[in-house]
PDB file of C-alpha atoms in Angstrom:
ATOM      1  CA  MET U   1       0.000   0.000   0.000  1.00 73.00           C
ATOM      2  CA  ILE U   2       1.476   3.304  -1.089  1.00 80.00           C
ATOM      3  CA  GLY U   3       1.011   6.118   1.407  1.00 87.00           C
ATOM      4  CA  LEU U   4      -0.269   9.552   0.520  1.00 88.00           C
ATOM      5  CA  ALA U   5       2.933  11.352   1.540  1.00 90.00           C
ATOM      6  CA  GLU U   6       5.005   8.995  -0.581  1.00 91.00           C
ATOM      7  CA  ARG U   7       2.773   9.585  -3.585  1.00 94.00           C
ATOM      8  CA  GLU U   8       2.597  13.358  -3.193  1.00 96.00           C
ATOM      9  CA  GLU U   9       6.012  14.287  -1.845  1.00 96.00           C
ATOM     10  CA  GLY U  10       8.206  11.424  -2.949  1.00 95.00           C
ATOM     11  CA  LEU U  11      10.393  11.025  -5.994  1.00 95.00           C
ATOM     12  CA  ASP U  12       9.249   7.511  -6.886  1.00 95.00           C
ATOM     13  CA  PHE U  13       7.138   7.393 -10.006  1.00 96.00           C
ATOM     14  CA  LEU U  14       3.946   5.694  -8.834  1.00 96.00           C
ATOM     15  CA  PRO U  15       1.375   6.341 -11.559  1.00 97.00           C
ATOM     16  CA  LYS U  16      -2.174   5.672 -10.488  1.00 96.00           C
ATOM     17  CA  PHE U  17      -4.734   4.380 -12.948  1.00 97.00           C
ATOM     18  CA  GLY U  18      -8.457   4.520 -12.292  1.00 92.00           C
ATOM     19  CA  ALA U  19     -10.935   1.667 -11.968  1.00 90.00           C
ATOM     20  CA  ASP U  20     -11.099   1.686 -15.769  1.00 92.00           C
ATOM     21  CA  GLY U  21      -7.315   1.330 -15.950  1.00 96.00           C
ATOM     22  CA  LEU U  22      -6.882   4.834 -17.340  1.00 96.00           C
ATOM     23  CA  ALA U  23      -5.231   8.107 -16.380  1.00 97.00           C
ATOM     24  CA  THR U  24      -5.756  11.476 -18.059  1.00 98.00           C
ATOM     25  CA  CYS U  25      -2.973  12.913 -20.174  1.00 98.00           C
ATOM     26  CA  VAL U  26      -2.950  16.542 -21.351  1.00 98.00           C
ATOM     27  CA  ALA U  27      -0.733  17.173 -24.367  1.00 98.00           C
ATOM     28  CA  ILE U  28       0.908  20.590 -24.467  1.00 98.00           C
ATOM     29  CA  ASP U  29       2.812  22.122 -27.359  1.00 98.00           C
ATOM     30  CA  ALA U  30       6.303  22.401 -25.895  1.00 98.00           C
ATOM     31  CA  GLY U  31       7.125  25.460 -27.976  1.00 96.00           C
ATOM     32  CA  ARG U  32       3.912  27.432 -27.644  1.00 96.00           C
ATOM     33  CA  GLY U  33       2.797  26.198 -24.242  1.00 96.00           C
ATOM     34  CA  ASP U  34      -0.859  25.736 -25.093  1.00 96.00           C
ATOM     35  CA  VAL U  35      -3.034  22.660 -24.705  1.00 98.00           C
ATOM     36  CA  LEU U  36      -3.385  20.567 -27.840  1.00 98.00           C
ATOM     37  CA  MET U  37      -5.569  17.709 -26.638  1.00 98.00           C
ATOM     38  CA  VAL U  38      -6.747  15.671 -23.679  1.00 98.00           C
ATOM     39  CA  ALA U  39      -6.695  11.894 -23.920  1.00 97.00           C
ATOM     40  CA  HIS U  40      -6.126   8.789 -21.833  1.00 97.00           C
ATOM     41  CA  MET U  41      -3.282   6.440 -21.121  1.00 98.00           C
ATOM     42  CA  ASN U  42      -3.378   2.984 -19.665  1.00 98.00           C
ATOM     43  CA  GLU U  43      -0.280   1.364 -18.239  1.00 98.00           C
ATOM     44  CA  ALA U  44       0.750  -0.030 -21.617  1.00 98.00           C
ATOM     45  CA  ALA U  45       0.406   3.374 -23.301  1.00 98.00           C
ATOM     46  CA  LEU U  46       2.521   5.032 -20.637  1.00 98.00           C
ATOM     47  CA  LYS U  47       5.175   2.332 -20.921  1.00 97.00           C
ATOM     48  CA  ALA U  48       5.270   2.592 -24.713  1.00 98.00           C
ATOM     49  CA  THR U  49       5.511   6.381 -24.460  1.00 98.00           C
ATOM     50  CA  LEU U  50       8.474   6.269 -22.116  1.00 96.00           C
ATOM     51  CA  GLU U  51      10.256   3.513 -24.047  1.00 95.00           C
ATOM     52  CA  SER U  52       9.810   5.042 -27.486  1.00 97.00           C
ATOM     53  CA  GLY U  53       9.868   8.758 -26.692  1.00 97.00           C
ATOM     54  CA  PHE U  54       6.667   9.190 -28.690  1.00 98.00           C
ATOM     55  CA  VAL U  55       3.320   9.644 -27.022  1.00 98.00           C
ATOM     56  CA  HIS U  56       0.946   6.677 -27.045  1.00 98.00           C
ATOM     57  CA  TYR U  57      -2.636   6.800 -25.809  1.00 98.00           C
ATOM     58  CA  TRP U  58      -5.366   4.308 -25.148  1.00 97.00           C
ATOM     59  CA  SER U  59      -8.267   4.881 -27.492  1.00 94.00           C
ATOM     60  CA  ARG U  60     -11.461   4.325 -25.552  1.00 89.00           C
ATOM     61  CA  SER U  61     -13.579   4.398 -28.703  1.00 87.00           C
ATOM     62  CA  ARG U  62     -11.450   1.868 -30.533  1.00 91.00           C
ATOM     63  CA  GLY U  63     -10.333  -0.105 -27.509  1.00 95.00           C
ATOM     64  CA  ALA U  64      -6.752  -0.086 -28.745  1.00 96.00           C
ATOM     65  CA  LEU U  65      -3.297   1.214 -27.990  1.00 97.00           C
ATOM     66  CA  TRP U  66      -2.708   4.182 -30.243  1.00 95.00           C
ATOM     67  CA  ARG U  67       0.594   5.780 -31.198  1.00 97.00           C
ATOM     68  CA  LYS U  68      -0.512   9.311 -31.968  1.00 97.00           C
ATOM     69  CA  GLY U  69       0.300  10.363 -35.498  1.00 96.00           C
ATOM     70  CA  ASP U  70       0.623   6.959 -37.127  1.00 94.00           C
ATOM     71  CA  THR U  71      -1.958   7.844 -39.746  1.00 91.00           C
ATOM     72  CA  SER U  72      -1.867  11.655 -39.615  1.00 92.00           C
ATOM     73  CA  GLY U  73       1.879  12.175 -39.286  1.00 95.00           C
ATOM     74  CA  GLN U  74       1.140  14.320 -36.226  1.00 96.00           C
ATOM     75  CA  ARG U  75       3.513  12.402 -34.017  1.00 98.00           C
ATOM     76  CA  GLN U  76       4.131  13.750 -30.558  1.00 98.00           C
ATOM     77  CA  ARG U  77       7.763  13.550 -29.522  1.00 98.00           C
ATOM     78  CA  LEU U  78       7.863  13.635 -25.758  1.00 98.00           C
ATOM     79  CA  VAL U  79       9.941  16.513 -24.417  1.00 98.00           C
ATOM     80  CA  GLU U  80       8.875  16.325 -20.776  1.00 98.00           C
ATOM     81  CA  LEU U  81       6.302  14.429 -18.748  1.00 98.00           C
ATOM     82  CA  ARG U  82       4.932  15.943 -15.577  1.00 98.00           C
ATOM     83  CA  VAL U  83       2.768  14.198 -13.025  1.00 98.00           C
ATOM     84  CA  ASP U  84       0.269  15.731 -10.636  1.00 98.00           C
ATOM     85  CA  CYS U  85       0.148  15.532  -6.858  1.00 97.00           C
ATOM     86  CA  ASP U  86      -1.634  12.199  -6.627  1.00 95.00           C
ATOM     87  CA  GLN U  87       0.018  10.852  -9.795  1.00 97.00           C
ATOM     88  CA  ASP U  88      -3.192  10.095 -11.659  1.00 96.00           C
ATOM     89  CA  ALA U  89      -2.847  12.779 -14.351  1.00 98.00           C
ATOM     90  CA  PHE U  90       0.010  13.658 -16.686  1.00 98.00           C
ATOM     91  CA  LEU U  91       1.120  16.651 -18.707  1.00 98.00           C
ATOM     92  CA  ALA U  92       3.009  15.648 -21.837  1.00 98.00           C
ATOM     93  CA  PHE U  93       5.025  18.497 -23.325  1.00 98.00           C
ATOM     94  CA  VAL U  94       5.435  17.504 -26.968  1.00 98.00           C
ATOM     95  CA  GLU U  95       6.962  18.512 -30.268  1.00 98.00           C
ATOM     96  CA  VAL U  96       4.473  17.693 -32.978  1.00 97.00           C
ATOM     97  CA  GLY U  97       5.411  16.245 -36.348  1.00 96.00           C
ATOM     98  CA  GLY U  98       3.578  16.595 -39.639  1.00 94.00           C
ATOM     99  CA  ASP U  99       1.597  19.806 -39.913  1.00 93.00           C
ATOM    100  CA  GLY U 100       1.998  20.522 -36.190  1.00 94.00           C
ATOM    101  CA  GLY U 101      -1.619  19.863 -35.319  1.00 95.00           C
ATOM    102  CA  ALA U 102      -3.265  17.404 -32.990  1.00 96.00           C
ATOM    103  CA  CYS U 103      -6.965  17.352 -33.771  1.00 96.00           C
ATOM    104  CA  HIS U 104      -8.508  14.879 -36.182  1.00 93.00           C
ATOM    105  CA  THR U 105     -10.776  17.687 -37.461  1.00 94.00           C
ATOM    106  CA  GLY U 106      -7.738  19.351 -39.041  1.00 94.00           C
ATOM    107  CA  ARG U 107      -7.332  22.047 -36.426  1.00 95.00           C
ATOM    108  CA  ARG U 108      -4.168  22.536 -34.410  1.00 96.00           C
ATOM    109  CA  SER U 109      -5.793  22.117 -30.999  1.00 97.00           C
ATOM    110  CA  CYS U 110      -8.901  20.148 -30.102  1.00 98.00           C
ATOM    111  CA  PHE U 111     -10.079  23.127 -28.043  1.00 98.00           C
ATOM    112  CA  TYR U 112     -11.212  25.311 -30.921  1.00 98.00           C
ATOM    113  CA  ARG U 113     -14.532  26.419 -29.422  1.00 98.00           C
ATOM    114  CA  ARG U 114     -15.362  28.449 -26.367  1.00 98.00           C
ATOM    115  CA  LEU U 115     -18.607  28.833 -24.507  1.00 98.00           C
ATOM    116  CA  GLU U 116     -20.504  32.089 -24.769  1.00 96.00           C
ATOM    117  CA  THR U 117     -23.645  33.032 -22.960  1.00 86.00           C
ATOM    118  CA  GLY U 118     -26.512  34.241 -25.063  1.00 79.00           C
ATOM    119  CA  PRO U 119     -30.156  35.073 -24.443  1.00 83.00           C
ATOM    120  CA  ALA U 120     -31.152  31.473 -25.148  1.00 84.00           C
ATOM    121  CA  GLY U 121     -28.450  29.964 -22.937  1.00 87.00           C
ATOM    122  CA  PRO U 122     -24.881  28.877 -23.585  1.00 92.00           C
ATOM    123  CA  ARG U 123     -23.649  28.564 -27.153  1.00 95.00           C
ATOM    124  CA  LEU U 124     -20.296  27.751 -28.644  1.00 97.00           C
ATOM    125  CA  ALA U 125     -18.160  30.055 -30.772  1.00 96.00           C
ATOM    126  CA  PHE U 126     -15.036  29.232 -32.721  1.00 97.00           C
ATOM    127  CA  VAL U 127     -11.951  30.556 -30.975  1.00 95.00           C
ATOM    128  CA  GLU U 128     -10.136  31.581 -34.117  1.00 78.00           C
ATOM    129  CA  ALA U 129     -10.785  31.521 -37.806  1.00 57.00           C
ATOM    130  CA  GLU U 130     -10.884  27.954 -39.032  1.00 49.00           C
ATOM    131  CA  LYS U 131      -7.731  27.135 -40.835  1.00 51.00           C
ATOM    132  CA  PRO U 132      -5.454  24.180 -41.337  1.00 50.00           C
ATOM    133  CA  ALA U 133      -3.045  23.372 -38.544  1.00 51.00           C
ATOM    134  CA  GLY U 134       0.004  24.333 -40.629  1.00 46.00           C
TER     135      GLY U 134
ATOM    136  CA  MET C   1     -29.097  10.863 -30.978  1.00 73.00           C
ATOM    137  CA  ILE C   2     -26.522  13.584 -31.558  1.00 80.00           C
ATOM    138  CA  GLY C   3     -24.491  13.156 -34.718  1.00 87.00           C
ATOM    139  CA  LEU C   4     -20.721  13.427 -34.862  1.00 88.00           C
ATOM    140  CA  ALA C   5     -20.731  16.428 -37.204  1.00 90.00           C
ATOM    141  CA  GLU C   6     -23.126  18.279 -34.937  1.00 91.00           C
ATOM    142  CA  ARG C   7     -20.961  17.597 -31.916  1.00 94.00           C
ATOM    143  CA  GLU C   8     -17.673  18.472 -33.596  1.00 96.00           C
ATOM    144  CA  GLU C   9     -18.596  21.278 -35.968  1.00 96.00           C
ATOM    145  CA  GLY C  10     -21.766  22.716 -34.483  1.00 95.00           C
ATOM    146  CA  LEU C  11     -22.268  25.600 -32.106  1.00 95.00           C
ATOM    147  CA  ASP C  12     -24.666  23.828 -29.757  1.00 95.00           C
ATOM    148  CA  PHE C  13     -23.136  23.063 -26.389  1.00 96.00           C
ATOM    149  CA  LEU C  14     -23.585  19.297 -26.060  1.00 96.00           C
ATOM    150  CA  PRO C  15     -21.280  18.249 -23.214  1.00 97.00           C
ATOM    151  CA  LYS C  16     -20.656  14.528 -23.067  1.00 96.00           C
ATOM    152  CA  PHE C  17     -20.128  12.765 -19.773  1.00 97.00           C
ATOM    153  CA  GLY C  18     -18.623   9.299 -19.513  1.00 92.00           C
ATOM    154  CA  ALA C  19     -20.205   6.123 -18.171  1.00 90.00           C
ATOM    155  CA  ASP C  20     -19.189   7.368 -14.715  1.00 92.00           C
ATOM    156  CA  GLY C  21     -21.017  10.647 -15.336  1.00 96.00           C
ATOM    157  CA  LEU C  22     -17.779  12.618 -15.464  1.00 96.00           C
ATOM    158  CA  ALA C  23     -15.833  14.751 -17.914  1.00 97.00           C
ATOM    159  CA  THR C  24     -12.249  15.961 -17.512  1.00 98.00           C
ATOM    160  CA  CYS C  25     -11.627  19.622 -16.799  1.00 98.00           C
ATOM    161  CA  VAL C  26      -8.171  21.206 -17.067  1.00 98.00           C
ATOM    162  CA  ALA C  27      -7.813  24.446 -15.114  1.00 98.00           C
ATOM    163  CA  ILE C  28      -5.457  26.992 -16.664  1.00 98.00           C
ATOM    164  CA  ASP C  29      -4.220  30.197 -15.083  1.00 98.00           C
ATOM    165  CA  ALA C  30      -5.777  32.822 -17.340  1.00 98.00           C
ATOM    166  CA  GLY C  31      -2.937  35.254 -16.771  1.00 96.00           C
ATOM    167  CA  ARG C  32       0.039  32.945 -17.008  1.00 96.00           C
ATOM    168  CA  GLY C  33      -1.387  30.351 -19.357  1.00 96.00           C
ATOM    169  CA  ASP C  34      -0.070  27.308 -17.533  1.00 96.00           C
ATOM    170  CA  VAL C  35      -1.954  24.278 -16.235  1.00 98.00           C
ATOM    171  CA  LEU C  36      -2.887  24.436 -12.569  1.00 98.00           C
ATOM    172  CA  MET C  37      -4.776  21.178 -12.092  1.00 98.00           C
ATOM    173  CA  VAL C  38      -6.805  18.432 -13.725  1.00 98.00           C
ATOM    174  CA  ALA C  39     -10.089  17.401 -12.147  1.00 97.00           C
ATOM    175  CA  HIS C  40     -13.542  16.156 -13.036  1.00 97.00           C
ATOM    176  CA  MET C  41     -16.959  17.656 -13.532  1.00 98.00           C
ATOM    177  CA  ASN C  42     -20.304  15.955 -13.557  1.00 98.00           C
ATOM    178  CA  GLU C  43     -23.365  17.637 -15.005  1.00 98.00           C
ATOM    179  CA  ALA C  44     -24.191  19.356 -11.699  1.00 98.00           C
ATOM    180  CA  ALA C  45     -20.660  20.723 -11.341  1.00 98.00           C
ATOM    181  CA  LEU C  46     -20.724  22.123 -14.857  1.00 98.00           C
ATOM    182  CA  LYS C  47     -24.122  23.712 -14.267  1.00 97.00           C
ATOM    183  CA  ALA C  48     -23.018  25.257 -10.971  1.00 98.00           C
ATOM    184  CA  THR C  49     -19.851  26.573 -12.633  1.00 98.00           C
ATOM    185  CA  LEU C  50     -21.748  28.288 -15.417  1.00 96.00           C
ATOM    186  CA  GLU C  51     -24.423  29.687 -13.129  1.00 95.00           C
ATOM    187  CA  SER C  52     -22.054  31.022 -10.463  1.00 97.00           C
ATOM    188  CA  GLY C  53     -19.023  31.958 -12.531  1.00 97.00           C
ATOM    189  CA  PHE C  54     -16.831  30.004 -10.123  1.00 98.00           C
ATOM    190  CA  VAL C  55     -15.447  26.593 -10.968  1.00 98.00           C
ATOM    191  CA  HIS C  56     -17.057  23.588  -9.298  1.00 98.00           C
ATOM    192  CA  TYR C  57     -15.770  20.050  -9.577  1.00 98.00           C
ATOM    193  CA  TRP C  58     -16.978  16.624  -8.609  1.00 97.00           C
ATOM    194  CA  SER C  59     -14.715  15.118  -5.992  1.00 94.00           C
ATOM    195  CA  ARG C  60     -14.358  11.438  -6.751  1.00 89.00           C
ATOM    196  CA  SER C  61     -12.654  10.739  -3.439  1.00 87.00           C
ATOM    197  CA  ARG C  62     -15.318  12.492  -1.377  1.00 91.00           C
ATOM    198  CA  GLY C  63     -18.264  11.744  -3.665  1.00 95.00           C
ATOM    199  CA  ALA C  64     -19.418  15.329  -3.436  1.00 96.00           C
ATOM    200  CA  LEU C  65     -19.882  18.510  -5.417  1.00 97.00           C
ATOM    201  CA  TRP C  66     -16.980  20.767  -4.633  1.00 95.00           C
ATOM    202  CA  ARG C  67     -16.700  24.515  -5.149  1.00 97.00           C
ATOM    203  CA  LYS C  68     -12.964  24.933  -5.471  1.00 96.00           C
ATOM    204  CA  GLY C  69     -11.525  27.269  -2.853  1.00 96.00           C
ATOM    205  CA  ASP C  70     -14.256  27.060  -0.237  1.00 94.00           C
ATOM    206  CA  THR C  71     -11.778  26.026   2.411  1.00 91.00           C
ATOM    207  CA  SER C  72      -8.501  27.257   0.893  1.00 92.00           C
ATOM    208  CA  GLY C  73      -9.674  30.592  -0.507  1.00 95.00           C
ATOM    209  CA  GLN C  74      -8.215  29.504  -3.857  1.00 96.00           C
ATOM    210  CA  ARG C  75     -11.430  30.161  -5.729  1.00 98.00           C
ATOM    211  CA  GLN C  76     -11.339  29.883  -9.479  1.00 98.00           C
ATOM    212  CA  ARG C  77     -13.257  32.636 -11.221  1.00 98.00           C
ATOM    213  CA  LEU C  78     -14.147  31.386 -14.665  1.00 98.00           C
ATOM    214  CA  VAL C  79     -12.802  33.626 -17.411  1.00 98.00           C
ATOM    215  CA  GLU C  80     -13.403  31.307 -20.358  1.00 98.00           C
ATOM    216  CA  LEU C  81     -14.487  27.719 -20.872  1.00 98.00           C
ATOM    217  CA  ARG C  82     -13.357  25.840 -23.950  1.00 98.00           C
ATOM    218  CA  VAL C  83     -14.617  22.472 -25.083  1.00 98.00           C
ATOM    219  CA  ASP C  84     -12.829  19.897 -27.195  1.00 98.00           C
ATOM    220  CA  CYS C  85     -13.846  18.349 -30.491  1.00 97.00           C
ATOM    221  CA  ASP C  86     -16.113  15.651 -29.059  1.00 95.00           C
ATOM    222  CA  GLN C  87     -17.189  17.833 -26.123  1.00 97.00           C
ATOM    223  CA  ASP C  88     -16.082  15.459 -23.387  1.00 96.00           C
ATOM    224  CA  ALA C  89     -13.218  17.570 -22.018  1.00 98.00           C
ATOM    225  CA  PHE C  90     -13.058  21.195 -20.935  1.00 98.00           C
ATOM    226  CA  LEU C  91     -10.402  23.859 -20.461  1.00 98.00           C
ATOM    227  CA  ALA C  92     -11.306  26.337 -17.749  1.00 98.00           C
ATOM    228  CA  PHE C  93      -9.277  29.550 -17.920  1.00 98.00           C
ATOM    229  CA  VAL C  94      -9.450  30.912 -14.397  1.00 98.00           C
ATOM    230  CA  GLU C  95      -8.402  33.769 -12.155  1.00 98.00           C
ATOM    231  CA  VAL C  96      -7.436  32.304  -8.828  1.00 97.00           C
ATOM    232  CA  GLY C  97      -8.280  33.909  -5.493  1.00 96.00           C
ATOM    233  CA  GLY C  98      -6.429  33.600  -2.210  1.00 94.00           C
ATOM    234  CA  ASP C  99      -2.723  32.979  -2.643  1.00 93.00           C
ATOM    235  CA  GLY C 100      -3.166  32.208  -6.343  1.00 94.00           C
ATOM    236  CA  GLY C 101      -2.435  28.515  -6.011  1.00 95.00           C
ATOM    237  CA  ALA C 102      -4.469  25.434  -6.826  1.00 96.00           C
ATOM    238  CA  CYS C 103      -2.771  22.458  -5.213  1.00 96.00           C
ATOM    239  CA  HIS C 104      -3.720  21.192  -1.765  1.00 93.00           C
ATOM    240  CA  THR C 105      -0.028  20.549  -1.081  1.00 94.00           C
ATOM    241  CA  GLY C 106       0.548  24.331  -1.017  1.00 94.00           C
ATOM    242  CA  ARG C 107       2.112  24.580  -4.430  1.00 95.00           C
ATOM    243  CA  ARG C 108       0.742  26.771  -7.188  1.00 96.00           C
ATOM    244  CA  SER C 109       0.235  23.980  -9.719  1.00 97.00           C
ATOM    245  CA  CYS C 110      -0.421  20.308  -9.048  1.00 98.00           C
ATOM    246  CA  PHE C 111       2.170  19.468 -11.710  1.00 98.00           C
ATOM    247  CA  TYR C 112       5.258  20.209  -9.654  1.00 98.00           C
ATOM    248  CA  ARG C 113       7.244  17.094 -10.583  1.00 98.00           C
ATOM    249  CA  ARG C 114       8.647  15.879 -13.865  1.00 98.00           C
ATOM    250  CA  LEU C 115       9.863  12.497 -14.895  1.00 97.00           C
ATOM    251  CA  GLU C 116      13.578  11.949 -15.390  1.00 96.00           C
ATOM    252  CA  THR C 117      15.270   8.852 -16.608  1.00 86.00           C
ATOM    253  CA  GLY C 118      18.013   7.465 -14.465  1.00 80.00           C
ATOM    254  CA  PRO C 119      20.126   4.327 -14.455  1.00 83.00           C
ATOM    255  CA  ALA C 120      17.539   2.575 -12.270  1.00 84.00           C
ATOM    256  CA  GLY C 121      14.552   3.648 -14.356  1.00 87.00           C
ATOM    257  CA  PRO C 122      12.262   6.657 -14.229  1.00 92.00           C
ATOM    258  CA  ARG C 123      12.361   8.960 -11.205  1.00 95.00           C
ATOM    259  CA  LEU C 124      10.602  12.178 -10.362  1.00 97.00           C
ATOM    260  CA  ALA C 125      12.260  15.543  -9.794  1.00 96.00           C
ATOM    261  CA  PHE C 126      10.725  18.745  -8.515  1.00 97.00           C
ATOM    262  CA  VAL C 127      10.176  21.222 -11.325  1.00 95.00           C
ATOM    263  CA  GLU C 128      11.096  24.268  -9.298  1.00 78.00           C
ATOM    264  CA  ALA C 129      12.201  25.010  -5.792  1.00 57.00           C
ATOM    265  CA  GLU C 130       9.429  24.282  -3.356  1.00 49.00           C
ATOM    266  CA  LYS C 131       7.842  27.470  -2.227  1.00 51.00           C
ATOM    267  CA  PRO C 132       4.419  28.746  -1.255  1.00 49.00           C
ATOM    268  CA  ALA C 133       2.023  29.566  -4.046  1.00 50.00           C
ATOM    269  CA  GLY C 134       1.992  33.273  -3.287  1.00 45.00           C
TER     270      GLY C 134
END
């Protein structure tokens, strides 16, 4: 049993996966510092990421290990991995290959819409003009 | 049934919660642009956030709705909420009250350790000198 102090203040890497075997990983553009995407890793994805130096995720929709960029060319070379206090979430600072984007819709970041409040309740608005990731 | 195109390209806010009723929320310091913490929202937490303008989460460990900062003073005033392509993850850009921090350990960000590779395998290292959030 790993104690709380050990997990939060220690220097042992003790990643914690949820009941579904997953932990959240936030990918950040190492050069620009902004969030590209949020996805999940299981233990195998984390291991493959650390061994290869390229970020792997677990695709919940496909039920498969997924090396990001295999089809799109948008590989994510791992520059730095940070872990949060209770070691169940990661920040992956990455250098992106291909056109530099991360989103399957063709945009650079998956977070291309923001919430705005209108008279009929919340609505989305595009954050910037839609354009290719490059 | 909400179609994929509607969810990804539309302007209707159609937040998607997982089988556990939760969606991931990444809190970002609106002024500095860096990630403070990763936590979860259920539908009630999202609603309370939008209605109050202060970020609420669902605490998985306590099984309770949680208005961030109620005990610490580290309230998170919502500046902007972004949603990702499939609307199951949020970025909350926040202005933090109190000492400006977010982590219960006293640090500003929960991501205060990074992974380093050593001869005996991966180890953690503190990202910056430990100091109070303020």
